[in-house]
PDB file of C-alpha atoms in Angstrom:
ATOM      1  CA  MET A  28       0.856   2.486  -1.157  1.00 41.00           C
ATOM      2  CA  ARG A  29       8.383   2.141  -0.498  1.00 41.00           C
ATOM      3  CA  ALA A  30      11.096   2.326  -2.201  1.00 40.00           C
ATOM      4  CA  GLN A  31      14.540   1.128  -1.069  1.00 39.00           C
ATOM      5  CA  SER A  32      18.150   0.518  -2.839  1.00 38.00           C
ATOM      6  CA  SER A  33      20.945  -0.503  -2.248  1.00 35.00           C
ATOM      7  CA  ALA A  34      23.950   1.007  -0.281  1.00 35.00           C
ATOM      8  CA  THR A  35      26.955   1.147  -0.562  1.00 32.00           C
ATOM      9  CA  THR A  36      27.802  -1.904  -1.020  1.00 31.00           C
ATOM     10  CA  PRO A  37      24.995  -4.511  -1.271  1.00 32.00           C
ATOM     11  CA  VAL A  38      25.031  -6.763   1.547  1.00 31.00           C
ATOM     12  CA  THR A  39      22.364  -8.777   2.362  1.00 31.00           C
ATOM     13  CA  ILE A  40      20.947  -8.461   5.482  1.00 31.00           C
ATOM     14  CA  ALA A  41      20.213 -12.090   7.072  1.00 36.00           C
ATOM     15  CA  VAL A  42      16.213 -11.230   8.255  1.00 38.00           C
ATOM     16  CA  ASP A  43      14.619 -14.792   7.746  1.00 41.00           C
ATOM     17  CA  THR A  44      11.431 -14.570   5.951  1.00 42.00           C
ATOM     18  CA  GLN A  45       9.752 -17.056   9.111  1.00 45.00           C
ATOM     19  CA  PRO A  46       9.651 -14.406  11.792  1.00 42.00           C
ATOM     20  CA  GLY A  47       8.942 -17.771  14.082  1.00 44.00           C
ATOM     21  CA  THR A  48      13.234 -17.882  14.525  1.00 46.00           C
ATOM     22  CA  ALA A  49      13.542 -14.103  14.506  1.00 45.00           C
ATOM     23  CA  SER A  50      13.808 -12.570  17.998  1.00 75.00           C
ATOM     24  CA  ALA A  51      10.930 -11.878  20.702  1.00 79.00           C
ATOM     25  CA  SER A  52      12.350  -7.985  20.698  1.00 82.00           C
ATOM     26  CA  ALA A  53      12.458  -7.613  16.547  1.00 81.00           C
ATOM     27  CA  THR A  54       8.840  -9.605  15.977  1.00 84.00           C
ATOM     28  CA  ALA A  55       7.733  -6.873  17.910  1.00 86.00           C
ATOM     29  CA  SER A  56       9.273  -4.314  16.477  1.00 87.00           C
ATOM     30  CA  GLY A  57       8.614  -5.691  13.327  1.00 88.00           C
ATOM     31  CA  THR A  58       4.993  -6.124  13.581  1.00 89.00           C
ATOM     32  CA  LEU A  59       4.820  -2.240  14.865  1.00 91.00           C
ATOM     33  CA  LEU A  60       6.473  -1.082  12.145  1.00 91.00           C
ATOM     34  CA  ALA A  61       3.733  -2.771   9.753  1.00 89.00           C
ATOM     35  CA  ALA A  62       1.265  -2.151  11.767  1.00 90.00           C
ATOM     36  CA  LEU A  63       2.155   2.137  11.506  1.00 92.00           C
ATOM     37  CA  GLY A  64       2.240   1.227   7.663  1.00 90.00           C
ATOM     38  CA  VAL A  65      -1.302   0.400   7.912  1.00 90.00           C
ATOM     39  CA  VAL A  66      -2.450   2.391  10.001  1.00 92.00           C
ATOM     40  CA  ALA A  67      -1.018   5.257   7.952  1.00 92.00           C
ATOM     41  CA  PHE A  68      -2.655   3.355   4.548  1.00 89.00           C
ATOM     42  CA  SER A  69      -5.803   3.234   6.210  1.00 91.00           C
ATOM     43  CA  LEU A  70      -5.761   7.234   5.656  1.00 94.00           C
ATOM     44  CA  THR A  71      -5.211   6.648   1.699  1.00 93.00           C
ATOM     45  CA  PHE A  72      -8.641   6.117   0.475  1.00 93.00           C
ATOM     46  CA  PRO A  73     -10.657   9.164   3.512  1.00 94.00           C
ATOM     47  CA  ALA A  74      -7.488  11.465   2.318  1.00 95.00           C
ATOM     48  CA  THR A  75      -8.281  10.668  -1.325  1.00 95.00           C
ATOM     49  CA  ALA A  76     -11.866  11.669  -1.471  1.00 94.00           C
ATOM     50  CA  TRP A  77     -10.890  14.981   0.248  1.00 96.00           C
ATOM     51  CA  GLY A  78      -7.888  14.969  -2.544  1.00 95.00           C
ATOM     52  CA  LEU A  79     -10.583  14.441  -5.545  1.00 95.00           C
ATOM     53  CA  GLU A  80     -13.264  17.825  -4.066  1.00 94.00           C
ATOM     54  CA  GLY A  81     -10.019  19.854  -6.084  1.00 94.00           C
ATOM     55  CA  PHE A  82      -8.035  18.365  -8.436  1.00 95.00           C
ATOM     56  CA  GLY A  83      -9.387  15.626 -11.238  1.00 94.00           C
ATOM     57  CA  PRO A  84      -8.309  12.136 -10.614  1.00 94.00           C
ATOM     58  CA  TRP A  85      -4.624  12.156 -13.181  1.00 95.00           C
ATOM     59  CA  SER A  86      -3.616  15.528 -11.717  1.00 95.00           C
ATOM     60  CA  LEU A  87      -4.281  13.863  -7.831  1.00 96.00           C
ATOM     61  CA  VAL A  88      -2.039  11.447  -8.525  1.00 95.00           C
ATOM     62  CA  ALA A  89       0.404  12.732 -10.807  1.00 95.00           C
ATOM     63  CA  VAL A  90       1.241  15.433  -8.960  1.00 96.00           C
ATOM     64  CA  ARG A  91       0.936  13.327  -5.747  1.00 95.00           C
ATOM     65  CA  SER A  92       3.770  10.796  -6.725  1.00 95.00           C
ATOM     66  CA  ALA A  93       5.918  14.213  -7.658  1.00 95.00           C
ATOM     67  CA  LEU A  94       5.703  15.038  -4.366  1.00 95.00           C
ATOM     68  CA  ALA A  95       6.037  12.613  -2.812  1.00 94.00           C
ATOM     69  CA  ALA A  96       9.538  12.035  -5.426  1.00 94.00           C
ATOM     70  CA  LEU A  97      10.599  15.596  -4.544  1.00 95.00           C
ATOM     71  CA  ILE A  98      10.411  14.392  -0.563  1.00 94.00           C
ATOM     72  CA  ALA A  99      11.710  11.169  -1.429  1.00 93.00           C
ATOM     73  CA  GLY A 100      14.537  12.921  -3.364  1.00 94.00           C
ATOM     74  CA  ALA A 101      15.449  15.395  -0.838  1.00 94.00           C
ATOM     75  CA  CYS A 102      16.328  12.762   1.998  1.00 93.00           C
ATOM     76  CA  LEU A 103      18.379  10.934  -0.488  1.00 94.00           C
ATOM     77  CA  LEU A 104      20.527  13.645  -1.475  1.00 95.00           C
ATOM     78  CA  ALA A 105      20.542  14.808   2.652  1.00 94.00           C
ATOM     79  CA  LEU A 106      21.651  11.234   3.773  1.00 92.00           C
ATOM     80  CA  ARG A 107      24.023  11.207   0.848  1.00 93.00           C
ATOM     81  CA  VAL A 108      23.172   8.159  -0.112  1.00 93.00           C
ATOM     82  CA  PRO A 109      24.702   5.743  -2.682  1.00 93.00           C
ATOM     83  CA  VAL A 110      22.864   5.103  -6.090  1.00 93.00           C
ATOM     84  CA  PRO A 111      21.504   1.554  -6.214  1.00 92.00           C
ATOM     85  CA  ALA A 112      23.622  -1.705  -8.179  1.00 91.00           C
ATOM     86  CA  ARG A 113      22.526  -2.259 -10.897  1.00 91.00           C
ATOM     87  CA  ARG A 114      21.226  -5.488 -10.011  1.00 92.00           C
ATOM     88  CA  HIS A 115      17.790  -3.735  -8.001  1.00 93.00           C
ATOM     89  CA  TRP A 116      16.677  -1.677 -10.748  1.00 94.00           C
ATOM     90  CA  ALA A 117      14.263  -4.394 -12.060  1.00 93.00           C
ATOM     91  CA  GLY A 118      12.946  -4.732  -8.670  1.00 92.00           C
ATOM     92  CA  LEU A 119      12.374  -0.965  -8.055  1.00 94.00           C
ATOM     93  CA  ALA A 120      10.490  -0.542 -11.540  1.00 95.00           C
ATOM     94  CA  VAL A 121       8.099  -2.872  -9.829  1.00 94.00           C
ATOM     95  CA  VAL A 122       7.993  -1.280  -7.391  1.00 93.00           C
ATOM     96  CA  ALA A 123       7.162   1.924  -8.909  1.00 94.00           C
ATOM     97  CA  ALA A 124       4.918   0.506 -11.595  1.00 94.00           C
ATOM     98  CA  GLY A 125       2.793  -1.460  -8.771  1.00 94.00           C
ATOM     99  CA  VAL A 126       2.430   1.170  -5.858  1.00 91.00           C
ATOM    100  CA  VAL A 127       3.959   4.576  -6.780  1.00 92.00           C
ATOM    101  CA  VAL A 128       1.802   4.277 -10.273  1.00 94.00           C
ATOM    102  CA  GLY A 129      -0.652   1.539 -10.191  1.00 94.00           C
ATOM    103  CA  PHE A 130      -2.010   0.864  -7.064  1.00 94.00           C
ATOM    104  CA  PRO A 131      -2.499   5.680  -6.916  1.00 93.00           C
ATOM    105  CA  LEU A 132      -3.448   5.859 -10.352  1.00 94.00           C
ATOM    106  CA  LEU A 133      -6.415   2.628 -10.284  1.00 95.00           C
ATOM    107  CA  THR A 134      -7.801   3.714  -6.316  1.00 94.00           C
ATOM    108  CA  THR A 135      -8.971   6.891  -7.393  1.00 94.00           C
ATOM    109  CA  LEU A 136     -10.772   5.576 -10.472  1.00 94.00           C
ATOM    110  CA  ALA A 137     -12.612   3.848  -8.337  1.00 93.00           C
ATOM    111  CA  LEU A 138     -13.146   6.707  -5.468  1.00 93.00           C
ATOM    112  CA  ARG A 139     -14.866   8.317  -8.056  1.00 91.00           C
ATOM    113  CA  THR A 140     -17.996   6.008  -7.604  1.00 89.00           C
ATOM    114  CA  SER A 141     -17.407   4.181  -5.180  1.00 88.00           C
ATOM    115  CA  THR A 142     -17.691   4.933  -1.623  1.00 88.00           C
ATOM    116  CA  THR A 143     -14.691   4.970   0.546  1.00 89.00           C
ATOM    117  CA  SER A 144     -15.904   2.794   3.304  1.00 85.00           C
ATOM    118  CA  HIS A 145     -16.373   0.367   0.235  1.00 85.00           C
ATOM    119  CA  ALA A 146     -13.828   0.348  -1.659  1.00 88.00           C
ATOM    120  CA  ALA A 147     -11.488   0.141   1.855  1.00 84.00           C
ATOM    121  CA  VAL A 148     -13.890  -3.330   2.621  1.00 81.00           C
ATOM    122  CA  VAL A 149     -12.181  -4.509  -0.879  1.00 82.00           C
ATOM    123  CA  VAL A 150      -8.943  -3.706  -1.046  1.00 81.00           C
ATOM    124  CA  GLY A 151      -8.973  -6.493   2.253  1.00 76.00           C
ATOM    125  CA  LEU A 152      -8.637  -8.749   0.076  1.00 78.00           C
ATOM    126  CA  LEU A 153      -4.781  -7.502  -0.302  1.00 81.00           C
ATOM    127  CA  PRO A 154      -3.072  -9.759   2.410  1.00 76.00           C
ATOM    128  CA  LEU A 155      -4.164 -12.678   0.164  1.00 76.00           C
ATOM    129  CA  THR A 156      -2.867 -11.727  -2.839  1.00 82.00           C
ATOM    130  CA  THR A 157       0.333 -10.172  -1.493  1.00 80.00           C
ATOM    131  CA  ALA A 158       0.997 -13.081   0.608  1.00 77.00           C
ATOM    132  CA  LEU A 159       0.551 -15.601  -2.839  1.00 79.00           C
ATOM    133  CA  CYS A 160       2.421 -13.078  -4.982  1.00 83.00           C
ATOM    134  CA  SER A 161       5.072 -13.712  -2.581  1.00 80.00           C
ATOM    135  CA  ALA A 162       5.151 -17.932  -2.653  1.00 77.00           C
ATOM    136  CA  LEU A 163       5.622 -17.508  -5.828  1.00 77.00           C
ATOM    137  CA  ARG A 164       8.153 -14.816  -5.797  1.00 78.00           C
ATOM    138  CA  MET A 165      10.018 -16.141  -2.926  1.00 72.00           C
ATOM    139  CA  GLY A 166       9.424 -19.656  -1.877  1.00 75.00           C
ATOM    140  CA  THR A 167       7.503 -18.575   0.715  1.00 69.00           C
ATOM    141  CA  ARG A 168       5.291 -21.482   2.536  1.00 75.00           C
ATOM    142  CA  PRO A 169       3.204 -20.339   4.856  1.00 74.00           C
ATOM    143  CA  SER A 170       1.491 -22.729   7.282  1.00 80.00           C
ATOM    144  CA  ARG A 171      -2.560 -24.544   6.054  1.00 83.00           C
ATOM    145  CA  THR A 172      -4.056 -23.093   9.221  1.00 83.00           C
ATOM    146  CA  PHE A 173      -2.256 -19.163   7.484  1.00 78.00           C
ATOM    147  CA  TRP A 174      -3.642 -20.116   4.482  1.00 81.00           C
ATOM    148  CA  THR A 175      -7.031 -21.165   5.716  1.00 85.00           C
ATOM    149  CA  ALA A 176      -7.801 -17.936   7.624  1.00 80.00           C
ATOM    150  CA  ALA A 177      -6.162 -16.160   4.833  1.00 77.00           C
ATOM    151  CA  LEU A 178      -8.820 -17.835   2.221  1.00 83.00           C
ATOM    152  CA  VAL A 179     -12.020 -16.982   4.917  1.00 85.00           C
ATOM    153  CA  GLY A 180     -10.876 -13.235   5.196  1.00 79.00           C
ATOM    154  CA  ALA A 181     -10.458 -13.240   1.528  1.00 80.00           C
ATOM    155  CA  ALA A 182     -14.597 -15.339   0.560  1.00 84.00           C
ATOM    156  CA  ALA A 183     -15.264 -12.198   3.575  1.00 83.00           C
ATOM    157  CA  VAL A 184     -14.728  -9.706   1.485  1.00 79.00           C
ATOM    158  CA  LEU A 185     -15.824 -11.120  -1.798  1.00 80.00           C
ATOM    159  CA  ALA A 186     -19.099 -12.411  -0.811  1.00 82.00           C
ATOM    160  CA  PHE A 187     -19.308  -7.814   0.557  1.00 81.00           C
ATOM    161  CA  THR A 188     -18.568  -7.264  -3.411  1.00 78.00           C
ATOM    162  CA  VAL A 189     -20.876  -9.159  -4.857  1.00 78.00           C
ATOM    163  CA  GLN A 190     -23.509  -8.464  -2.107  1.00 77.00           C
ATOM    164  CA  GLN A 191     -22.642  -4.167  -2.368  1.00 74.00           C
ATOM    165  CA  SER A 192     -22.533  -4.789  -5.659  1.00 68.00           C
ATOM    166  CA  GLY A 193     -26.660  -5.616  -6.260  1.00 69.00           C
ATOM    167  CA  GLY A 194     -25.354  -9.022  -7.460  1.00 68.00           C
ATOM    168  CA  ALA A 195     -22.565  -7.952 -10.328  1.00 69.00           C
ATOM    169  CA  LEU A 196     -18.879  -6.366 -10.091  1.00 75.00           C
ATOM    170  CA  THR A 197     -18.844  -2.441 -10.634  1.00 83.00           C
ATOM    171  CA  SER A 198     -15.826  -1.257 -13.034  1.00 87.00           C
ATOM    172  CA  ALA A 199     -15.098   0.022  -9.836  1.00 89.00           C
ATOM    173  CA  ASP A 200     -14.459  -3.428  -8.188  1.00 87.00           C
ATOM    174  CA  LEU A 201     -12.418  -4.156 -11.293  1.00 90.00           C
ATOM    175  CA  TYR A 202      -9.623  -0.994 -10.836  1.00 94.00           C
ATOM    176  CA  LEU A 203      -9.724  -2.250  -7.511  1.00 92.00           C
ATOM    177  CA  PHE A 204      -9.071  -4.967  -8.249  1.00 90.00           C
ATOM    178  CA  GLY A 205      -6.618  -4.643 -10.607  1.00 94.00           C
ATOM    179  CA  ALA A 206      -5.405  -2.386  -8.050  1.00 94.00           C
ATOM    180  CA  LEU A 207      -4.964  -5.896  -5.442  1.00 91.00           C
ATOM    181  CA  LEU A 208      -3.070  -7.331  -7.920  1.00 92.00           C
ATOM    182  CA  VAL A 209      -0.526  -4.594  -8.905  1.00 94.00           C
ATOM    183  CA  CYS A 210      -0.225  -3.728  -5.554  1.00 92.00           C
ATOM    184  CA  ALA A 211       1.029  -6.792  -4.101  1.00 90.00           C
ATOM    185  CA  ALA A 212       3.845  -7.295  -7.161  1.00 91.00           C
ATOM    186  CA  GLY A 213       4.900  -3.767  -5.172  1.00 91.00           C
ATOM    187  CA  TYR A 214       4.269  -5.223  -1.509  1.00 84.00           C
ATOM    188  CA  THR A 215       6.461  -8.576  -2.609  1.00 87.00           C
ATOM    189  CA  GLU A 216       8.972  -6.894  -4.714  1.00 90.00           C
ATOM    190  CA  GLY A 217       9.443  -4.386  -2.149  1.00 85.00           C
ATOM    191  CA  GLY A 218       9.919  -6.507   0.469  1.00 79.00           C
ATOM    192  CA  ARG A 219      12.563  -8.871  -1.282  1.00 84.00           C
ATOM    193  CA  LEU A 220      14.978  -5.348  -1.703  1.00 88.00           C
ATOM    194  CA  ALA A 221      14.358  -4.638   1.962  1.00 80.00           C
ATOM    195  CA  ARG A 222      16.287  -7.329   3.205  1.00 81.00           C
ATOM    196  CA  ALA A 223      19.176  -6.003   1.246  1.00 86.00           C
ATOM    197  CA  MET A 224      18.969  -2.223   1.773  1.00 87.00           C
ATOM    198  CA  PRO A 225      17.427  -0.426   3.789  1.00 84.00           C
ATOM    199  CA  GLY A 226      12.982   0.232   3.808  1.00 78.00           C
ATOM    200  CA  TRP A 227      13.061   3.737   3.215  1.00 84.00           C
ATOM    201  CA  GLN A 228      15.348   3.735   0.066  1.00 91.00           C
ATOM    202  CA  VAL A 229      13.137   0.866  -2.005  1.00 89.00           C
ATOM    203  CA  ILE A 230      10.397   3.246  -2.584  1.00 89.00           C
ATOM    204  CA  GLY A 231      12.629   6.747  -2.706  1.00 92.00           C
ATOM    205  CA  TRP A 232      14.275   5.864  -5.184  1.00 94.00           C
ATOM    206  CA  ALA A 233      10.999   4.054  -6.723  1.00 94.00           C
ATOM    207  CA  LEU A 234       9.628   7.344  -6.566  1.00 94.00           C
ATOM    208  CA  VAL A 235      13.076   9.362  -7.756  1.00 95.00           C
ATOM    209  CA  LEU A 236      12.796   6.522 -10.730  1.00 94.00           C
ATOM    210  CA  CYS A 237       9.190   8.360 -11.696  1.00 94.00           C
ATOM    211  CA  LEU A 238       9.872  11.502 -11.056  1.00 93.00           C
ATOM    212  CA  PRO A 239      11.690  12.559 -14.880  1.00 93.00           C
ATOM    213  CA  PHE A 240       7.364  11.038 -15.598  1.00 93.00           C
ATOM    214  CA  SER A 241       5.161  11.972 -12.158  1.00 94.00           C
ATOM    215  CA  VAL A 242       6.610  15.749 -13.116  1.00 95.00           C
ATOM    216  CA  PRO A 243       5.392  15.794 -16.512  1.00 95.00           C
ATOM    217  CA  ALA A 244       2.211  13.957 -16.190  1.00 95.00           C
ATOM    218  CA  ALA A 245       1.352  16.368 -12.997  1.00 95.00           C
ATOM    219  CA  ALA A 246       1.968  19.712 -16.166  1.00 95.00           C
ATOM    220  CA  VAL A 247      -0.545  17.646 -18.689  1.00 96.00           C
ATOM    221  CA  ALA A 248      -2.975  16.934 -16.268  1.00 95.00           C
ATOM    222  CA  LEU A 249      -3.560  20.198 -14.562  1.00 94.00           C
ATOM    223  CA  SER A 250      -4.182  21.690 -18.053  1.00 94.00           C
ATOM    224  CA  TYR A 251      -6.520  19.791 -18.633  1.00 93.00           C
ATOM    225  CA  GLU A 252      -8.061  19.347 -15.385  1.00 94.00           C
ATOM    226  CA  PRO A 253      -9.935  21.774 -13.441  1.00 90.00           C
ATOM    227  CA  VAL A 254      -8.191  22.495 -10.306  1.00 92.00           C
ATOM    228  CA  GLN A 255     -10.733  24.321  -7.028  1.00 92.00           C
ATOM    229  CA  LEU A 256      -7.982  24.040  -4.162  1.00 91.00           C
ATOM    230  CA  SER A 257      -9.704  23.977  -0.559  1.00 93.00           C
ATOM    231  CA  ALA A 258      -8.586  23.609   2.771  1.00 94.00           C
ATOM    232  CA  HIS A 259      -9.590  19.015   2.010  1.00 94.00           C
ATOM    233  CA  SER A 260      -8.338  19.118  -1.478  1.00 94.00           C
ATOM    234  CA  MET A 261      -4.876  20.383   0.021  1.00 95.00           C
ATOM    235  CA  LEU A 262      -4.540  17.669   3.511  1.00 95.00           C
ATOM    236  CA  GLY A 263      -5.411  15.142   1.186  1.00 95.00           C
ATOM    237  CA  LEU A 264      -2.780  15.878  -1.259  1.00 95.00           C
ATOM    238  CA  LEU A 265      -0.428  16.724   1.510  1.00 95.00           C
ATOM    239  CA  TRP A 266      -1.732  13.495   3.248  1.00 95.00           C
ATOM    240  CA  VAL A 267      -2.193  11.164   0.205  1.00 94.00           C
ATOM    241  CA  ALA A 268       2.337  12.288  -1.046  1.00 93.00           C
ATOM    242  CA  ALA A 269       3.841  12.756   2.181  1.00 92.00           C
ATOM    243  CA  GLY A 270       2.487  10.244   4.517  1.00 91.00           C
ATOM    244  CA  SER A 271       0.508   7.480   2.149  1.00 88.00           C
ATOM    245  CA  GLN A 272       3.014   7.164  -0.466  1.00 86.00           C
ATOM    246  CA  PHE A 273       6.139   8.124   1.185  1.00 87.00           C
ATOM    247  CA  LEU A 274       6.432   8.199   5.117  1.00 88.00           C
ATOM    248  CA  GLY A 275       3.560   4.684   5.621  1.00 87.00           C
ATOM    249  CA  LEU A 276       6.134   2.730   2.737  1.00 81.00           C
ATOM    250  CA  VAL A 277       9.420   3.523   4.769  1.00 84.00           C
ATOM    251  CA  VAL A 278       7.880   1.935   7.931  1.00 87.00           C
ATOM    252  CA  TRP A 279       5.240  -0.728   5.904  1.00 84.00           C
ATOM    253  CA  TYR A 280       9.071  -2.325   3.725  1.00 79.00           C
ATOM    254  CA  ARG A 281      11.054  -2.224   6.978  1.00 83.00           C
ATOM    255  CA  GLY A 282       8.406  -3.754   8.920  1.00 85.00           C
ATOM    256  CA  MET A 283       8.074  -6.931   5.676  1.00 79.00           C
ATOM    257  CA  ALA A 284      11.483  -7.012   6.464  1.00 79.00           C
ATOM    258  CA  MET A 285      11.897  -7.686  10.122  1.00 84.00           C
ATOM    259  CA  ILE A 286       8.510  -9.651  10.375  1.00 85.00           C
ATOM    260  CA  GLY A 287       8.442 -11.813   7.023  1.00 80.00           C
ATOM    261  CA  ILE A 288       5.922 -10.963   4.048  1.00 71.00           C
ATOM    262  CA  PRO A 289       3.261 -13.537   5.348  1.00 71.00           C
ATOM    263  CA  LYS A 290       2.365 -11.917   8.186  1.00 77.00           C
ATOM    264  CA  ALA A 291       3.057  -8.525   7.905  1.00 78.00           C
ATOM    265  CA  SER A 292       0.726  -8.382   4.966  1.00 69.00           C
ATOM    266  CA  GLN A 293      -2.457 -10.040   7.739  1.00 72.00           C
ATOM    267  CA  LEU A 294      -2.042  -6.971   9.139  1.00 80.00           C
ATOM    268  CA  GLN A 295      -3.271  -5.308   6.675  1.00 74.00           C
ATOM    269  CA  LEU A 296      -6.904  -6.933   7.240  1.00 72.00           C
ATOM    270  CA  ALA A 297      -7.110  -3.916   9.708  1.00 79.00           C
ATOM    271  CA  GLN A 298      -7.340  -1.818   7.509  1.00 80.00           C
ATOM    272  CA  PRO A 299     -10.887  -1.703   5.783  1.00 79.00           C
ATOM    273  CA  LEU A 300     -11.887  -1.816   9.615  1.00 81.00           C
ATOM    274  CA  LEU A 301      -9.327   1.664  10.511  1.00 87.00           C
ATOM    275  CA  THR A 302     -10.904   2.776   7.422  1.00 89.00           C
ATOM    276  CA  LEU A 303     -14.766   2.588   7.671  1.00 87.00           C
ATOM    277  CA  VAL A 304     -13.487   4.464  10.970  1.00 88.00           C
ATOM    278  CA  TRP A 305     -12.158   7.570   9.228  1.00 91.00           C
ATOM    279  CA  SER A 306     -15.147   7.697   6.407  1.00 90.00           C
ATOM    280  CA  VAL A 307     -18.200   7.837   8.949  1.00 89.00           C
ATOM    281  CA  LEU A 308     -15.332  10.598  11.163  1.00 91.00           C
ATOM    282  CA  LEU A 309     -14.326  12.577   7.953  1.00 91.00           C
ATOM    283  CA  LEU A 310     -16.391  12.010   5.137  1.00 91.00           C
ATOM    284  CA  SER A 311     -19.644  12.014   6.954  1.00 88.00           C
ATOM    285  CA  GLU A 312     -20.404   8.495   4.791  1.00 87.00           C
ATOM    286  CA  HIS A 313     -22.940   6.189   6.672  1.00 83.00           C
ATOM    287  CA  LEU A 314     -22.116   2.597   6.261  1.00 79.00           C
ATOM    288  CA  THR A 315     -24.025  -0.437   6.044  1.00 79.00           C
ATOM    289  CA  VAL A 316     -24.771  -3.600   8.616  1.00 80.00           C
ATOM    290  CA  ALA A 317     -22.522  -5.341   6.091  1.00 79.00           C
ATOM    291  CA  ALA A 318     -19.176  -2.905   5.915  1.00 80.00           C
ATOM    292  CA  PRO A 319     -19.020  -3.330   9.521  1.00 79.00           C
ATOM    293  CA  LEU A 320     -19.570  -6.799  10.001  1.00 82.00           C
ATOM    294  CA  THR A 321     -17.401  -8.055   7.194  1.00 80.00           C
ATOM    295  CA  ALA A 322     -14.595  -6.140   9.166  1.00 75.00           C
ATOM    296  CA  ALA A 323     -15.196  -7.650  11.409  1.00 78.00           C
ATOM    297  CA  ALA A 324     -14.685 -11.308  10.323  1.00 80.00           C
ATOM    298  CA  VAL A 325     -11.460 -10.892   8.900  1.00 73.00           C
ATOM    299  CA  LEU A 326     -10.296  -8.907  11.650  1.00 73.00           C
ATOM    300  CA  VAL A 327     -10.827 -12.570  13.256  1.00 79.00           C
ATOM    301  CA  CYS A 328      -8.548 -13.372  10.880  1.00 76.00           C
ATOM    302  CA  ILE A 329      -5.320 -12.005  11.461  1.00 67.00           C
ATOM    303  CA  ALA A 330      -5.625 -13.170  15.346  1.00 68.00           C
ATOM    304  CA  VAL A 331      -5.125 -16.996  13.477  1.00 76.00           C
ATOM    305  CA  THR A 332      -3.026 -15.531  10.690  1.00 69.00           C
ATOM    306  CA  GLN A 333      -0.617 -14.030  13.392  1.00 62.00           C
ATOM    307  CA  ARG A 334      -0.644 -17.225  15.875  1.00 67.00           C
ATOM    308  CA  ALA A 335       0.659 -19.630  12.258  1.00 65.00           C
ATOM    309  CA  ARG A 336       3.655 -19.953  12.037  1.00 50.00           C
ATOM    310  CA  GLY A 337       5.107 -18.944   8.405  1.00 48.00           C
TER     311      GLY A 337
END
């Protein structure tokens, strides 16, 4: 799953990427917003699995992008939001490539052969990859404790992946790891842009930027892939388009701008556990013992990273 555009004149909002210096209320609000984004994202994989019951993978990705872009475009038009400054378009393109196209496509391809519970635990590596991208792109310097906890969480996820795959990575795992890289880049760039413009505009403009490509892609994909509409497939499509692709990113980017990218990214360590719950409740998947244990292990890392000074 984030696009933001500059309002009238490019204004730099003084948001410290080190949450330790922010006020207690701002930190609490930012944490709540980022957490709401995580809840929205935790439903993405189950919703995608539902969507795949009626749509092909390429159709699902293209249609969800087009629908989300129409929603975002309507909001931008209704509020008469000015077009972003030219200097922001390169960043918006990175957000679009990573969050609007790359992550949805690669995870959808992975879910053709992978269970949502397995994919959810693998995507638990996203906080670490996002923190790494943030450090490289924005020069952030999290503490040693922060990195230790993040690496422990990542090691737990890697061990789970290898164990579940019988000692060798599958094609689905490769799709998921690729999705982690492109999504981390999109998160980082979106968080940077969110400091200069409202977060919802960041994802909104990134979605609109993809509209000239998503509409033709949807038309072509639908002509080649059979469609079997059902309540599940329609609900899945609507959620990944409106919930995961737009609303979830709106609150997520705003939260990142308020508490900093590294700490916000660590909240996503809770996402695998939430998705495991949804996979059982919505998809009736049977979990292995390793899945909840791994999810619980990374949850411990959240407490450590949230207490560590950025």
